[in-house]
N, CA, C and O atoms as a GROMACS GRO file, in nm:
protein
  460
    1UNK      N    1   3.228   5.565  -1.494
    1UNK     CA    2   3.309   5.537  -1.376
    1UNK      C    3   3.266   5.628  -1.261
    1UNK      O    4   3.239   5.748  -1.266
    2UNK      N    5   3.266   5.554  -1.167
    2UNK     CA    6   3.202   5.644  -1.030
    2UNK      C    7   3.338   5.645  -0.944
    2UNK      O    8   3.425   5.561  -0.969
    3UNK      N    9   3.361   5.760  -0.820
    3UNK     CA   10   3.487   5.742  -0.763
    3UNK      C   11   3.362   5.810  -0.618
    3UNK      O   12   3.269   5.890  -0.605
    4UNK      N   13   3.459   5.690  -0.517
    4UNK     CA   14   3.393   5.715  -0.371
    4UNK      C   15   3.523   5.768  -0.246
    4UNK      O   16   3.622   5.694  -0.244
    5UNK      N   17   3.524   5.848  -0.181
    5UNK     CA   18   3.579   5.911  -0.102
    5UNK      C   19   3.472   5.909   0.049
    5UNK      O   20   3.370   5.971   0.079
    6UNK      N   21   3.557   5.803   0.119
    6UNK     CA   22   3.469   5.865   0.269
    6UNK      C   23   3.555   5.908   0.388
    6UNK      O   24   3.676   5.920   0.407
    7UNK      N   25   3.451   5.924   0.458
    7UNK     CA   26   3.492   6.027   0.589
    7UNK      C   27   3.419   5.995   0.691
    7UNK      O   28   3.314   5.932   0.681
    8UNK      N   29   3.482   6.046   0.826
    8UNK     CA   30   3.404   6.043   0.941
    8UNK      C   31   3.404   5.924   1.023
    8UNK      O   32   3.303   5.897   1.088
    9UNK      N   33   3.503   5.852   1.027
    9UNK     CA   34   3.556   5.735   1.130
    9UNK      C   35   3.683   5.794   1.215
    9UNK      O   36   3.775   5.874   1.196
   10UNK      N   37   3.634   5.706   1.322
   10UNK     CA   38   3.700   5.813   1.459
   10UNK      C   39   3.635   5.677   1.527
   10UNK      O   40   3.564   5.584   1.489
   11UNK      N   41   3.730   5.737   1.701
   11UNK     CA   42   3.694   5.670   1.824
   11UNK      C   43   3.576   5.708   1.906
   11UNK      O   44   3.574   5.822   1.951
   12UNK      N   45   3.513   5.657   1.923
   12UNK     CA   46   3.380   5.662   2.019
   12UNK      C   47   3.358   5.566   2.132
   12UNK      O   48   3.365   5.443   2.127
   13UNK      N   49   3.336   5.630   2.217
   13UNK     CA   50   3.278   5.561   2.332
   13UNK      C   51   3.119   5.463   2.333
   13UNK      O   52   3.017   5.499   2.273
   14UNK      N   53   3.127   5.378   2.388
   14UNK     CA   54   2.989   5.322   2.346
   14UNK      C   55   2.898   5.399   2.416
   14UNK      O   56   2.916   5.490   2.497
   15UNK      N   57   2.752   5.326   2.355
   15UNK     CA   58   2.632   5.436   2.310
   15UNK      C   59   2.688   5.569   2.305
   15UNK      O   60   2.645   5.654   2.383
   16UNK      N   61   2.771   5.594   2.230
   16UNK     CA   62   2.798   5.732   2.170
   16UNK      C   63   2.742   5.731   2.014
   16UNK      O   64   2.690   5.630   1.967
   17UNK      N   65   2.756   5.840   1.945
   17UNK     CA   66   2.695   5.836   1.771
   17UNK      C   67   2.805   5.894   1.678
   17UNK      O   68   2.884   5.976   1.724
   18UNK      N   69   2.813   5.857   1.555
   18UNK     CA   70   2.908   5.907   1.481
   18UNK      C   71   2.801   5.883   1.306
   18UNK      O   72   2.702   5.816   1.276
   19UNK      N   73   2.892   5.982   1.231
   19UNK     CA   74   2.868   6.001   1.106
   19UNK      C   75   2.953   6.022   0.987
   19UNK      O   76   3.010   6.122   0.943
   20UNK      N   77   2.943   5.872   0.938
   20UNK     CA   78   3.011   5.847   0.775
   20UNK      C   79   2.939   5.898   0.686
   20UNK      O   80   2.817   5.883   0.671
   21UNK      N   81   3.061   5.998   0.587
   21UNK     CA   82   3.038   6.016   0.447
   21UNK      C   83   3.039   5.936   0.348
   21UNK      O   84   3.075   5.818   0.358
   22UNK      N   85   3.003   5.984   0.252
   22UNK     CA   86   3.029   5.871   0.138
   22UNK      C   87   3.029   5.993   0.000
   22UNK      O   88   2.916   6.015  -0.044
   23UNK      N   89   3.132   6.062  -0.061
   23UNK     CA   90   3.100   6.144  -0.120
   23UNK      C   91   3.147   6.067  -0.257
   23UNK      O   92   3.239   5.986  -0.269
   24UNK      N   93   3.023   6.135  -0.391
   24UNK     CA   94   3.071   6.074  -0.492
   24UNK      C   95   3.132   6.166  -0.585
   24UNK      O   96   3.130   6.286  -0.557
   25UNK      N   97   3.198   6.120  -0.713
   25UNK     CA   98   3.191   6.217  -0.815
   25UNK      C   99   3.214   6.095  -0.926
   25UNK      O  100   3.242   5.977  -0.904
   26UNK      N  101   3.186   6.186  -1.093
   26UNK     CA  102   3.226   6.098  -1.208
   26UNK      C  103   3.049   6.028  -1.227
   26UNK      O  104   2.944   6.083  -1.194
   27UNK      N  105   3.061   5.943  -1.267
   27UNK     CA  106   2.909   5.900  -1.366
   27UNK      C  107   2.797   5.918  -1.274
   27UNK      O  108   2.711   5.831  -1.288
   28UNK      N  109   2.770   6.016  -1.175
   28UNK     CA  110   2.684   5.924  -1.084
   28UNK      C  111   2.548   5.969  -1.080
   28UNK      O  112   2.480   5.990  -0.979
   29UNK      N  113   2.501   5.983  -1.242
   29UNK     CA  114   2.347   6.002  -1.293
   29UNK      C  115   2.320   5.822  -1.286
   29UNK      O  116   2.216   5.764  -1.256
   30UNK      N  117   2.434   5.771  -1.320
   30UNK     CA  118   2.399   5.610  -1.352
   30UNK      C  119   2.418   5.530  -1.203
   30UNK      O  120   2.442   5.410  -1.209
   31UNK      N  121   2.410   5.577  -1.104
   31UNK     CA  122   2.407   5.506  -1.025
   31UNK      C  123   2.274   5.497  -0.962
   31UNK      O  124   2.212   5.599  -0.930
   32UNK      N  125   2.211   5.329  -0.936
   32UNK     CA  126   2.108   5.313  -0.866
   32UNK      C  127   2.112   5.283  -0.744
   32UNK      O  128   2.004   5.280  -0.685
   33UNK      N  129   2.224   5.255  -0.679
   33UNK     CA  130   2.181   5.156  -0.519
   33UNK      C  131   2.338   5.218  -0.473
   33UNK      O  132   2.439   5.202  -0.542
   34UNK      N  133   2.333   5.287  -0.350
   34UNK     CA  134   2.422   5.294  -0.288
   34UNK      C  135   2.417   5.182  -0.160
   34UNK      O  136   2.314   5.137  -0.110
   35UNK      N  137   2.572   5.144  -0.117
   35UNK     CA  138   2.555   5.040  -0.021
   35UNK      C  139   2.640   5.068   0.134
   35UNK      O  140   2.718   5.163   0.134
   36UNK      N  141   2.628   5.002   0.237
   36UNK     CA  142   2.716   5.040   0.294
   36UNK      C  143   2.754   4.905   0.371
   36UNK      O  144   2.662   4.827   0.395
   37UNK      N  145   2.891   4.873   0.414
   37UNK     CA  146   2.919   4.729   0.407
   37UNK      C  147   3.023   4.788   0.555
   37UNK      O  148   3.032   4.906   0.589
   38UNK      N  149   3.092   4.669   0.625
   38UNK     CA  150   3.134   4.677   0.723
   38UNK      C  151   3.248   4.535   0.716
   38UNK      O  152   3.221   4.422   0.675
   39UNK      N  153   3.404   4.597   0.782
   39UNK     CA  154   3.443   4.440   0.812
   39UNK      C  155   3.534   4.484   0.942
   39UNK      O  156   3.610   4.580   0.950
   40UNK      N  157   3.508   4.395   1.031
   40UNK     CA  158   3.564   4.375   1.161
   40UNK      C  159   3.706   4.236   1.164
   40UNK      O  160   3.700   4.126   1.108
   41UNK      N  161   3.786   4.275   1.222
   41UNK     CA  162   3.912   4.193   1.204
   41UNK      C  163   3.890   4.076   1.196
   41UNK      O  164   3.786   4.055   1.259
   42UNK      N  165   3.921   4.003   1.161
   42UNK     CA  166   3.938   3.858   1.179
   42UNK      C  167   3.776   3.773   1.063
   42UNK      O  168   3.780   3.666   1.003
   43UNK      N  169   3.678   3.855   1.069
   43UNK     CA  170   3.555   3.827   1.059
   43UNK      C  171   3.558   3.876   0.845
   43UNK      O  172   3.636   3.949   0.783
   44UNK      N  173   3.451   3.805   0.803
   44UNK     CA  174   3.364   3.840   0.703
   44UNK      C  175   3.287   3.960   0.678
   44UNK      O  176   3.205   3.991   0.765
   45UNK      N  177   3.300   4.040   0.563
   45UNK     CA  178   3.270   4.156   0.531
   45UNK      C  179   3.086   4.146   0.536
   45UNK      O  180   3.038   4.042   0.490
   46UNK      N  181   2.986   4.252   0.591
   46UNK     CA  182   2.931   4.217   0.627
   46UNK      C  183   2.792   4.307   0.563
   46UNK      O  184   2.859   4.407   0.539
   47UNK      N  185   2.706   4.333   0.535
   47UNK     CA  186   2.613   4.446   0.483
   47UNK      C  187   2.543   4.502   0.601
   47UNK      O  188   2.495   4.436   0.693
   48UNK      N  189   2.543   4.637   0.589
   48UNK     CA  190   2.494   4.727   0.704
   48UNK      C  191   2.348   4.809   0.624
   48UNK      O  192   2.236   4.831   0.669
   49UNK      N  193   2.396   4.834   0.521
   49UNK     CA  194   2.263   4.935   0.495
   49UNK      C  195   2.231   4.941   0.352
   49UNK      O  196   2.331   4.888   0.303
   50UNK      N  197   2.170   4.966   0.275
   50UNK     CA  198   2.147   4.996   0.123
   50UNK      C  199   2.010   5.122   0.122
   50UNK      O  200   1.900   5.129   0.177
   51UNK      N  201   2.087   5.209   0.029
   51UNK     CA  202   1.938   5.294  -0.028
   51UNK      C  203   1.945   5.273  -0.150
   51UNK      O  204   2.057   5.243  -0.193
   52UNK      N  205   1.846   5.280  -0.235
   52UNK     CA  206   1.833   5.233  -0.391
   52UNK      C  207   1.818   5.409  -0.424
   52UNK      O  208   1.835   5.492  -0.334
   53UNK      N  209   1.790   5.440  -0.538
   53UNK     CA  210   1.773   5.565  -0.591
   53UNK      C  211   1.636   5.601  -0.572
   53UNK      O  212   1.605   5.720  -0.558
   54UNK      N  213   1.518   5.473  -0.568
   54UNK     CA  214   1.418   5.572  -0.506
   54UNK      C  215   1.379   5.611  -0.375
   54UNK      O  216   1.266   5.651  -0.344
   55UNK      N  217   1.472   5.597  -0.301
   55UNK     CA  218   1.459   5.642  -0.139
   55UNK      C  219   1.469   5.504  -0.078
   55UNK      O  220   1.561   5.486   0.002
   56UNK      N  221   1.396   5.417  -0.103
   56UNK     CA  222   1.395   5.303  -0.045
   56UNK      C  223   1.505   5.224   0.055
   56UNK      O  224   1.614   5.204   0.001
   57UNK      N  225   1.499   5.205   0.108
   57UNK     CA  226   1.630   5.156   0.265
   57UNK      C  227   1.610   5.040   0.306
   57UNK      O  228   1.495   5.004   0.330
   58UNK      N  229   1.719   4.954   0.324
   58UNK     CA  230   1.737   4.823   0.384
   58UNK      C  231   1.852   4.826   0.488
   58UNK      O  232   1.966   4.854   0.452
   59UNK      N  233   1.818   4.793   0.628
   59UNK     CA  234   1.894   4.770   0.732
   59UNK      C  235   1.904   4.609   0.799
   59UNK      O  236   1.816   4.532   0.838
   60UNK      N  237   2.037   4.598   0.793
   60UNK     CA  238   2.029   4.455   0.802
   60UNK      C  239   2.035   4.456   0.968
   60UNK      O  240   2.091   4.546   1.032
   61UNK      N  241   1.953   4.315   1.041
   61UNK     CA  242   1.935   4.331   1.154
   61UNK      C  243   1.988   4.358   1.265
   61UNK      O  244   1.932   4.345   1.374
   62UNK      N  245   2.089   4.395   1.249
   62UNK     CA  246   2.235   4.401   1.345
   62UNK      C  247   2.213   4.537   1.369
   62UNK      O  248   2.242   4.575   1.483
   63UNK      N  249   2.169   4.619   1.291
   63UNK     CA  250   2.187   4.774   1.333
   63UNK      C  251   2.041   4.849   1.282
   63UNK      O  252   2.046   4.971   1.265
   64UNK      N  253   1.973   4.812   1.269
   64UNK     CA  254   1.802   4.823   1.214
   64UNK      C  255   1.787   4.908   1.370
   64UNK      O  256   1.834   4.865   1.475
   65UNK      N  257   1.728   5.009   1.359
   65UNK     CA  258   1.699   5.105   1.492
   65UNK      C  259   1.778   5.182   1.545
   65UNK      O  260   1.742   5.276   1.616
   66UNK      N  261   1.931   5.148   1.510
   66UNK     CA  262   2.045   5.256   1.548
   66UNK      C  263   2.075   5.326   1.441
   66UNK      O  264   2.116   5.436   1.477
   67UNK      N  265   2.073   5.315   1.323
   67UNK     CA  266   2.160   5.347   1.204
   67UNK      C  267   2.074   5.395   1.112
   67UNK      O  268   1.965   5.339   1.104
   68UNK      N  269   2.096   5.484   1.044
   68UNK     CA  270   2.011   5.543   0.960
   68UNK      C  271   2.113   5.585   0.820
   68UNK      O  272   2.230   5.620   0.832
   69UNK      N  273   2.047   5.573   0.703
   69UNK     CA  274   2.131   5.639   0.580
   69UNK      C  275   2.053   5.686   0.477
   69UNK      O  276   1.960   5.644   0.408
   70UNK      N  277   2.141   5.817   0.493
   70UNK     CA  278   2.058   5.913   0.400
   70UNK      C  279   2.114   5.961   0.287
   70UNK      O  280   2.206   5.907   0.226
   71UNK      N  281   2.043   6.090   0.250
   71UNK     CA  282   2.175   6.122   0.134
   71UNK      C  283   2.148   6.261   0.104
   71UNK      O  284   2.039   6.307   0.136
   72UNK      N  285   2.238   6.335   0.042
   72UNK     CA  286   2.232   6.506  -0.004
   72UNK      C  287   2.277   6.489  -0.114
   72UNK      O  288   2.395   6.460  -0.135
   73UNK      N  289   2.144   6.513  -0.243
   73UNK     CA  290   2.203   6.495  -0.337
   73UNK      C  291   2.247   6.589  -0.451
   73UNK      O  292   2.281   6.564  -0.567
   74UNK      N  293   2.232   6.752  -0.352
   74UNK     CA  294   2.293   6.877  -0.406
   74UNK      C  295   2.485   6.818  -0.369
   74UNK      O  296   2.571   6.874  -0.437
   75UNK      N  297   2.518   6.744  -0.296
   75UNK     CA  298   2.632   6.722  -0.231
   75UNK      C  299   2.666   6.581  -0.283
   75UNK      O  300   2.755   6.515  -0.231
   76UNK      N  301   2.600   6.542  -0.374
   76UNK     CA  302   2.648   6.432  -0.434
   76UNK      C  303   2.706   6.270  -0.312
   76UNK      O  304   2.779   6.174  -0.337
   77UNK      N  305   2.637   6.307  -0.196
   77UNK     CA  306   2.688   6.225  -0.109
   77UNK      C  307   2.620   6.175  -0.015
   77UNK      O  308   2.531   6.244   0.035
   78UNK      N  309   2.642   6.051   0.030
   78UNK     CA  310   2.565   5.951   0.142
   78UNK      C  311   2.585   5.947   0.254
   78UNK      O  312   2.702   5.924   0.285
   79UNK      N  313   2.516   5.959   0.330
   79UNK     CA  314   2.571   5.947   0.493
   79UNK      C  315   2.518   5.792   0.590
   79UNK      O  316   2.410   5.738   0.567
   80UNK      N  317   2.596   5.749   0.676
   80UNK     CA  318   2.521   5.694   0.777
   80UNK      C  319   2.561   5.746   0.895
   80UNK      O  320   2.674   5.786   0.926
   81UNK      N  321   2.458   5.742   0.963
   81UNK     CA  322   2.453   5.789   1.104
   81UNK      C  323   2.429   5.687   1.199
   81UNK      O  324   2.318   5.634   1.199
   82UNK      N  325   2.502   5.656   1.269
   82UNK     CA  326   2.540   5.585   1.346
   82UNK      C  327   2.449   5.641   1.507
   82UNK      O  328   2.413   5.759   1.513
   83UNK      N  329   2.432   5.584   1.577
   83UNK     CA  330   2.361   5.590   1.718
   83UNK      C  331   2.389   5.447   1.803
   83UNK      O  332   2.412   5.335   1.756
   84UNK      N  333   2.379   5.490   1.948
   84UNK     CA  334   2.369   5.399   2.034
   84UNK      C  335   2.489   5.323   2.021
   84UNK      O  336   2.490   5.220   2.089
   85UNK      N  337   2.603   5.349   1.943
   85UNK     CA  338   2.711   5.249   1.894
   85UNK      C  339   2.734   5.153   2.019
   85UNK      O  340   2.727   5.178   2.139
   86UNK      N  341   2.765   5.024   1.942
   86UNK     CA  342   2.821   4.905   2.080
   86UNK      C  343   3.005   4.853   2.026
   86UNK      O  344   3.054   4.860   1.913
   87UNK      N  345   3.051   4.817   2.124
   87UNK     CA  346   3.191   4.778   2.063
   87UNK      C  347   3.148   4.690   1.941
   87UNK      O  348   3.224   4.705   1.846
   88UNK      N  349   3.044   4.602   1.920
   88UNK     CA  350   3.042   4.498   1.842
   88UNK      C  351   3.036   4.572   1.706
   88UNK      O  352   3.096   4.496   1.630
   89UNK      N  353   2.994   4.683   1.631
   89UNK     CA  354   3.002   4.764   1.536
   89UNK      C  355   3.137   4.807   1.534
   89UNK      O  356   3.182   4.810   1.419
   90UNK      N  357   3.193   4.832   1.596
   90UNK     CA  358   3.335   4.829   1.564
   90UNK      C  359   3.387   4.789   1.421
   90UNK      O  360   3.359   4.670   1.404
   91UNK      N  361   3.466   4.852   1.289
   91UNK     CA  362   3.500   4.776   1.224
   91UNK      C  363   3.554   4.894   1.088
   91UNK      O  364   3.577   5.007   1.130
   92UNK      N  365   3.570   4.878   0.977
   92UNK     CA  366   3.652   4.927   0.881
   92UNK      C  367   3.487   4.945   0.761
   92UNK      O  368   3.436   4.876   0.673
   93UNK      N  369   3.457   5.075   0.823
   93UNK     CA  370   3.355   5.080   0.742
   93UNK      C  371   3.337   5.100   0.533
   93UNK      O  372   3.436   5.159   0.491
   94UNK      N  373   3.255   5.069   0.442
   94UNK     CA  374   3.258   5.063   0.339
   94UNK      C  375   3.186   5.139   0.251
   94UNK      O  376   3.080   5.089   0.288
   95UNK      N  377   3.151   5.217   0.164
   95UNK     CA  378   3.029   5.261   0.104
   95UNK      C  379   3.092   5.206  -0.056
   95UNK      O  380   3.210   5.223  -0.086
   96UNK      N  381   3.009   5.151  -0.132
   96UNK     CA  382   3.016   5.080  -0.247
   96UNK      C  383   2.884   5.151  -0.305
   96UNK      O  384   2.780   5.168  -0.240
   97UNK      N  385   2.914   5.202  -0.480
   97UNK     CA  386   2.792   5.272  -0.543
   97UNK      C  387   2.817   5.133  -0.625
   97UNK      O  388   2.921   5.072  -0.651
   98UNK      N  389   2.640   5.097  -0.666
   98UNK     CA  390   2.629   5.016  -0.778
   98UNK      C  391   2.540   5.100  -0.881
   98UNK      O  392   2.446   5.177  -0.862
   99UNK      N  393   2.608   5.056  -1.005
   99UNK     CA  394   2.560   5.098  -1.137
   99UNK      C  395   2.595   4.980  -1.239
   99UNK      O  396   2.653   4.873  -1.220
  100UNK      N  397   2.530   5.046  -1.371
  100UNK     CA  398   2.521   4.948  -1.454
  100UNK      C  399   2.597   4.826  -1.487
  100UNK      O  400   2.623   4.836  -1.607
  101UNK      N  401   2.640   4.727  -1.445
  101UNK     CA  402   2.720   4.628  -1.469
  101UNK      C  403   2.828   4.648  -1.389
  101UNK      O  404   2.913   4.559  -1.392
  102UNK      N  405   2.850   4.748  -1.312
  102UNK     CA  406   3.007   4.778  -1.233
  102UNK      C  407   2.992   4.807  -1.080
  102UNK      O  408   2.877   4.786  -1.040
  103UNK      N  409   3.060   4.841  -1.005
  103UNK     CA  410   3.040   4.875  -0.873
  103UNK      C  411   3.191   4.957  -0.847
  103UNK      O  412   3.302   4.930  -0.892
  104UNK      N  413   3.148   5.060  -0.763
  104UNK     CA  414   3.284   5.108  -0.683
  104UNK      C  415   3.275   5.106  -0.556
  104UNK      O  416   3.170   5.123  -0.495
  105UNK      N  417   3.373   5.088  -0.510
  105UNK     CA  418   3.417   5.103  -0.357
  105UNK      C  419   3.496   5.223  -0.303
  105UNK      O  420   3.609   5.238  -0.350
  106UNK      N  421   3.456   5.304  -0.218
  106UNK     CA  422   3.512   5.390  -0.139
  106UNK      C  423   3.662   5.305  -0.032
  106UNK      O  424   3.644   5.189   0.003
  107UNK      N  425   3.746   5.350  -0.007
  107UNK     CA  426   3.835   5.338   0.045
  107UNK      C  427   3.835   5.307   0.180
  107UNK      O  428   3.936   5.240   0.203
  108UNK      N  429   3.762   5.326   0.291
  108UNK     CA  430   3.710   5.253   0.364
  108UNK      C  431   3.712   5.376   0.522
  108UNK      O  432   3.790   5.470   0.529
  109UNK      N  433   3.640   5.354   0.598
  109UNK     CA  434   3.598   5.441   0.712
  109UNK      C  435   3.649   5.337   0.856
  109UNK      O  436   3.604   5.225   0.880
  110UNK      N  437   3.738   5.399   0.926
  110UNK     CA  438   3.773   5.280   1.009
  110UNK      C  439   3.705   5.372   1.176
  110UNK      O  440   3.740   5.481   1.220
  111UNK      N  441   3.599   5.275   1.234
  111UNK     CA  442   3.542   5.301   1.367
  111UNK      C  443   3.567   5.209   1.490
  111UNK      O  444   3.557   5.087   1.497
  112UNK      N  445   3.606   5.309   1.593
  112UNK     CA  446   3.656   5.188   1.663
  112UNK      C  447   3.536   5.302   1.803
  112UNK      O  448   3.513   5.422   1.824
  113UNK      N  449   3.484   5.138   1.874
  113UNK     CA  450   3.434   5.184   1.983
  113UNK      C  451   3.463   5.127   2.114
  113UNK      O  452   3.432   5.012   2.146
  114UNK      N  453   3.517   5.202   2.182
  114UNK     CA  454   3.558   5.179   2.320
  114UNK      C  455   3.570   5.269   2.403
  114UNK      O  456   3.550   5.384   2.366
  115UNK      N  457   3.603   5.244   2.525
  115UNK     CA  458   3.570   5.357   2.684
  115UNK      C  459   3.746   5.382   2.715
  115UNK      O  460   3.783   5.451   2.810
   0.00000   0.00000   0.00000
């Protein structure tokens, strides 16, 4: 069992930058693919980012050049970094660890961007 705790959603002004945690604890030798997912009101939950365990990164095109996700893995935890934010990122951010047959979800990061 993996357990996700995040952090670091707040108000920002656009093209301003911000930075979600994603801290883990519990099985997480068995985890391969951390994810990071997004849902904005009214709308469909949406995929923002994935790193697999060997470094490897997928940014889906919506935020490919602003957004970056990394990880500290003395700190057991994932970050994305956010840049250039636009209101349209706006939304109730997600970090989900996948492992063997199961998945967890972090509790959710809520970003709101406006002036």
């Amino acid at each position: 069992q993996v357990q996700l705790v995040e952090s670091g959603g707040d108000l920002v002004q656009p093209g301003g930058s911000l930075k979600l945690s994603c801290a883990a604890s519990g099985s997480i030798s068995t985890i391969y693919r951390m994810v990071w997912y997004r849902q904005a009101p009214g709308k469909l939950r949406e995929l923002v980012a994935n790193m697999h365990k060997s470094g490897d990164t997928y940014y889906a095109y919506a935020v490919k050049g602003r957004f970056t996700t990394s990880r500290d893995n003395a700190k057991n935890t994932v970050y994305l970094q956010m840049d250039s934010l636009e209101p349209r990122d706006a939304a109730v951010y997600y970090c989900r660890a996948d492992y063997p047959w199961r998945q967890s979800w972090g509790q959710g990061a809520q970003v709101t961007v406006s002036s």
